[in-house]
Amino acid sequence: MNEEIDEYDIYHQDFTTVSEWEVFVARIEEVLIDWRLSKSTMVKHSVENHAKKWFTKSEEISYQGQKFTLSYNYMNCKSKPESTEESSDKSLLVEIQDGLWEATTRFMDDSDESPFPVSNWFGLKQYLMLYPNVALVEGSLIKLVMSSLNIAFANVDCGVPLFVKIREHWQHTYLGFYEDNEYKISFDTIHLKRISNQCSHLTGLVGLFKSKIASPVALDAVVVSTKFSYELKDLDAFAWGQQTQSNEFLSIDGFDVKKLIELPFGCDKNPTKSVLLNAIWPKFRECTIVESSTFSDIDPLMAPTWTLTLKMRENINFQLSELIGKVMELLDNSYLLMDTLGLSKSLGLVNPLNKITEAPITISKLVKAAMGHGRHTSEFKGPISDELLMPLLYYIFPDAVEDGTHIYPPDLKMEFKQDGNGSKLCSYVKSSPEDCLVWRLSVTAAKLHDAGGLSYLAHLWYEFIQELQYRWEMQIPVPGIAEGTPNARTCLLHQKLQLLNCCIKRTIEGNVNTTGHSSEEEFFDCSEGEGAEEQPPWDRPVGRLHRLGEATLKNGAPLYVPRTQDPAPKTEDQLEEDAELMVRLGDDAKASELRARMMSASLLSDMEAFKAANPGAELCDFVRWYSPRDWKSDDGGALGERMLLPGNPWVEAWNVARPVPASRQRRLFDETREAEQILHFLRSRTVSGVAELLLPAIIRAGALRATQEGAIGSSASVGGVDARRTFEIAVRELYEAEKEACRMLCRRKVLGGGEEGQALDAAERARVLRAAGGVLPAVARREFTLRVRDATAPQLMRAALADDITIVGAFTERIVCL
Amino acid sequence: MDSTSCKIMNTIDEEVMTGEAKWQKDAADQNFDYMFKLLIIGNSSVGKTSFLFRYADDSFTSAFVSTVGIDFKVKTVFRHDKRVKLQIWDTAGQERYRTITTAYYRGAMGFILMYDITNEESFNSVQDWVTQIKTYSWDNAQVILVGNKCDMEEERVVSAERGRQLADQLGVEFYETSAKENINVKAVFERLVDIICDKMSESLDSEPAMLAGGARGQRLTEQPQGSNNPNCNC
């Protein structure tokens, strides 16, 4: 920008006094040239019919302190980059004229999704729009702007019709034009709040149309199409049968858990505001039907075509979106969730140093229930009554009760990546297996939050963690969680629970080992090893897994693969932390070395296990198993070049490694520490933190619900965006899906399976007429399209009459008289 | 009908772009517009570390210490007036390191999957590595297949044709490179950055509209000035 101004100064300042108006014109020209819209430089556009989508480019322009936005709106087209096909003057004009003619098959209140209605009125595939920020009302200013545009248009030899928005912003009034060497098309709009007598009927409009054309030769008959719309407001006939859900489950005894945990969907009341019945006469000559101030031929019952359009209510509440929206709001709340219950202090969350050592003594509800009500512990009493809470907890932890009503599906697996076909709604939100514990917890939490507010959510969360704590202490795995180590393709809460299960499992195994056959193990290994005949006890091989093929150590003994410790399972936030730590070290050689050392814990452990399993082994033997490409067969085994480099972390680690079998090594994975950390992590979340943990499953469960209701996924993939933003996108998509599903339901109810805007057959016409009570109400809106092809070009005028009247016209005149 | 809605959409699109970098942006280092995390993977001793050093430091040493676990280097490049910071992670190829290294796949936007043209086994493992990527990475992570050590023609056992065929079959791009002779090293990284940029603008385009108001934002591919290079739009 600055550069441009400098240049400008140099070239212009000294010679002329440029008026503000000239600058305005020049600026418009500049923008048009920038967008390559002059007829000679325009890229040939070929609009594909299937996916019509509008795009917009825009620039700010100011004139006399008034700001304008000049925008170029065009339908998506495959613009072949360097297609040399010349878009001649003629083809552009013909395209516009064809569009005009074609536009008459649609009506003015149709929408083509473009930002302004002009494209629909006049059948334009592209147009420029100058939109003033403050309404252009004053006549002289409008004229001035129009002339400026005329000049700019001519100077650039622009190839796209140019419009200005005039009058008040709420009025859809636009002036526009298009011009080439021979013809000029003017696009006019008139909007009147009251309908003048002449324009109130077809005959008058035809007269007006003819006078506008002012043709010296006799015209063909004007071709008219018209649409009369009747608004049917009493919709009882189209019975609305959506059941509404209430929160009554909170007070009743003997409620149904299923009902309580089901996500609501759709809108609570009839979203249809009214139904428009359109009686359409697609095409007739001006004299065949008469409608004048005194007489009318028009009888809607005789119209060749009837269609229905639905008018939806504004501001309808969509139940699912509302429910999720309430959870989304929590993302802005950065207080500790346990504060809501006033528990932060007793849980040791306020001072992080207190930690869990003096942990809460309150015990899990489920345990208490199992033990009967005999014991009285001074226990925390939350806002949710036990009668409600218990069934919910049994639903989330179904293994705590023996009736087996809500057991989890046996094989909880994340479906593998979508195999290309059919993207699912919101599938980019990482979640957990369908109907697993995380889903149940999340959906229940959302419903409780919806019904009872944040304290209900907090209470459930509290009880949930109490139960986890109990399960950790008693070594009972958490149900409804996928097997194995944390799966990075699932949401964080699921990963945390997977990790907790890993801890629990590890403890169980550990207990078995110490009580069971810890000493046995060594003998077992020993007897299996064939070469272990006369080894002294300190050199007895320990912790062998199996032989590595026929491989031998350098000293000739068979090479055994040792039992090893698995690397510590980690959740994605821990991995991110690790990565961040490594990144923070920088990327120079020293940092690199430090990283290698950080990473070598598991290398060292493997080396020690190897040494224990293969007494007398050398580094080259280890390498033969571990990194075979760095092993050379010369001389019974030798190290490859890379392993001989000085300062080699492999050599260093080998030198300090002692022969210790994996079973006696320091654990790489400290399950007690990990488990306590997980519990503390969950307990010390802020409100927004908990919402973030719960939202993935809520959204995906909602998406599943929407899909069951017939919604279709649209988006492909959203990646590389932070969590919150992903939620926002997903929630938006769900909202659209829910809205669309409601619309579809209305359509089904009202249209009986037909499409909106589709012509009704005789039976449907009878049905609608019956629903309307046999008689149509007074006409709500009338629309006429008048068109004629004269010697020059197609001429077009359209009028829409309701309480007010809008008349638009496109008239072509010859500039050069022959 | 509001013409400002298109403006709003533009700023939102920008927000997405910066959001991309935001979560990885180091507070101390704001000297870039975007950051891409890339990973080099492949069997042990196919030349991953050498490849990275050639690109990042323009140096070559015939042997590097076998990578322990995972390491990284940073390089900032310019693509269309934008500073793109590349955080390139170099991984250990040994089987035992799989669990450790795959943990870092998450969040990587691009992968350089490398084999050694003088080593059949490393070529045969490519399919395995692809499976690893599919299992552990983001859905729209981009992959380039690279056959390294193409200077060692006399020891070649994997023909360029086979490499290309495999790449076609996997639906990824393919290069033969030499870190030693500096052949195609830069090209691979530049191409990967370009593909990632393309993919980003694509996924922005298909993202559901965030605000009410009909107009969609500009695509990244449509720079008002008419971009000269249709390949990169970042």
Short mmCIF file of N, CA, C and O in Angstrom, two decimals, chain A residues 27 36 119 223 234 245 263 316 321 351 357 369 395 400 474 519 524-525 543-544 593 613 636 703 726-727 775 799:
data_model
loop_
_atom_site.label_atom_id
_atom_site.label_comp_id
_atom_site.label_asym_id
_atom_site.label_seq_id
_atom_site.Cartn_x
_atom_site.Cartn_y
_atom_site.Cartn_z
N ARG A 27 -9.80 4.51 -8.71
CA ARG A 27 -9.71 3.39 -7.77
C ARG A 27 -10.58 2.22 -8.24
O ARG A 27 -10.18 1.06 -8.17
N ARG A 36 -8.91 -8.64 -13.10
CA ARG A 36 -8.88 -9.08 -14.51
C ARG A 36 -10.28 -9.22 -15.07
O ARG A 36 -10.67 -10.26 -15.59
N SER A 119 -28.68 -11.72 -9.13
CA SER A 119 -28.31 -12.84 -10.00
C SER A 119 -29.51 -13.73 -10.27
O SER A 119 -29.68 -14.26 -11.36
N VAL A 223 -44.93 -12.38 -23.45
CA VAL A 223 -45.14 -13.66 -22.80
C VAL A 223 -45.10 -13.46 -21.29
O VAL A 223 -44.20 -12.79 -20.77
N ASP A 234 -53.18 -21.99 9.18
CA ASP A 234 -53.75 -22.96 10.10
C ASP A 234 -53.26 -24.34 9.70
O ASP A 234 -53.70 -24.91 8.72
N GLN A 245 -39.45 -33.80 24.88
CA GLN A 245 -38.85 -34.43 26.04
C GLN A 245 -38.82 -33.42 27.17
O GLN A 245 -38.53 -32.26 26.96
N LEU A 263 -30.27 -38.83 23.96
CA LEU A 263 -30.10 -37.45 23.54
C LEU A 263 -31.36 -36.97 22.82
O LEU A 263 -31.93 -37.70 22.03
N ILE A 316 -35.97 -21.09 16.23
CA ILE A 316 -36.51 -22.31 16.82
C ILE A 316 -35.42 -22.89 17.70
O ILE A 316 -34.24 -22.74 17.42
N SER A 321 -28.85 -29.32 19.73
CA SER A 321 -27.89 -28.22 19.66
C SER A 321 -27.92 -27.40 20.93
O SER A 321 -26.89 -26.92 21.39
N ASN A 351 -4.01 -26.51 47.20
CA ASN A 351 -2.57 -26.47 47.29
C ASN A 351 -1.99 -27.73 46.64
O ASN A 351 -2.16 -28.83 47.15
N THR A 357 -1.92 -37.51 49.02
CA THR A 357 -1.53 -38.29 50.19
C THR A 357 -2.62 -38.31 51.25
O THR A 357 -2.93 -39.35 51.80
N ALA A 369 -23.39 -48.90 48.41
CA ALA A 369 -24.63 -49.59 48.06
C ALA A 369 -24.46 -51.09 48.20
O ALA A 369 -25.33 -51.79 48.70
N TYR A 395 -25.53 -47.47 35.35
CA TYR A 395 -25.52 -47.44 33.88
C TYR A 395 -24.09 -47.24 33.38
O TYR A 395 -23.66 -47.85 32.40
N ALA A 400 -20.98 -53.21 38.39
CA ALA A 400 -21.12 -53.09 39.83
C ALA A 400 -22.41 -53.73 40.32
O ALA A 400 -22.62 -53.89 41.51
N MET A 474 -8.78 -51.18 44.59
CA MET A 474 -9.20 -52.58 44.68
C MET A 474 -8.76 -53.40 43.48
O MET A 474 -9.05 -54.58 43.37
N SER A 519 10.49 -67.14 41.96
CA SER A 519 11.77 -67.85 41.99
C SER A 519 11.79 -68.95 40.93
O SER A 519 12.83 -69.31 40.41
N PHE A 524 13.17 -72.08 35.35
CA PHE A 524 12.52 -72.38 34.09
C PHE A 524 13.42 -71.94 32.94
O PHE A 524 13.73 -72.70 32.04
N ASP A 525 13.89 -70.70 33.04
CA ASP A 525 14.76 -70.17 32.00
C ASP A 525 16.02 -71.00 31.87
O ASP A 525 16.50 -71.28 30.79
N GLY A 543 16.08 -64.61 32.17
CA GLY A 543 15.15 -63.79 31.39
C GLY A 543 15.25 -63.99 29.89
O GLY A 543 15.18 -63.03 29.13
N ARG A 544 15.40 -65.24 29.47
CA ARG A 544 15.44 -65.48 28.03
C ARG A 544 14.04 -65.63 27.48
O ARG A 544 13.17 -66.24 28.11
N GLU A 593 22.48 -34.56 21.62
CA GLU A 593 23.11 -35.55 22.48
C GLU A 593 22.28 -35.77 23.74
O GLU A 593 22.07 -36.89 24.19
N ALA A 613 20.52 -62.30 29.78
CA ALA A 613 20.12 -63.50 29.04
C ALA A 613 21.29 -64.13 28.29
O ALA A 613 21.25 -65.30 27.93
N GLY A 636 33.39 -63.52 13.07
CA GLY A 636 32.43 -63.97 14.08
C GLY A 636 31.51 -62.87 14.57
O GLY A 636 30.67 -63.10 15.42
N ALA A 703 -23.97 -36.82 16.84
CA ALA A 703 -23.87 -37.04 15.40
C ALA A 703 -24.51 -38.37 15.02
O ALA A 703 -25.19 -38.48 14.00
N THR A 726 -12.18 -27.12 16.66
CA THR A 726 -12.77 -28.32 16.09
C THR A 726 -14.18 -28.52 16.65
O THR A 726 -15.11 -28.83 15.92
N PHE A 727 -14.32 -28.32 17.97
CA PHE A 727 -15.65 -28.44 18.57
C PHE A 727 -16.61 -27.47 17.91
O PHE A 727 -17.74 -27.82 17.59
N VAL A 775 -61.35 -23.63 0.76
CA VAL A 775 -61.24 -22.30 0.14
C VAL A 775 -59.86 -21.74 0.42
O VAL A 775 -59.37 -21.84 1.54
N ALA A 799 -42.44 -8.20 -11.70
CA ALA A 799 -43.05 -7.44 -10.61
C ALA A 799 -43.51 -8.40 -9.53
O ALA A 799 -44.07 -9.45 -9.83
#
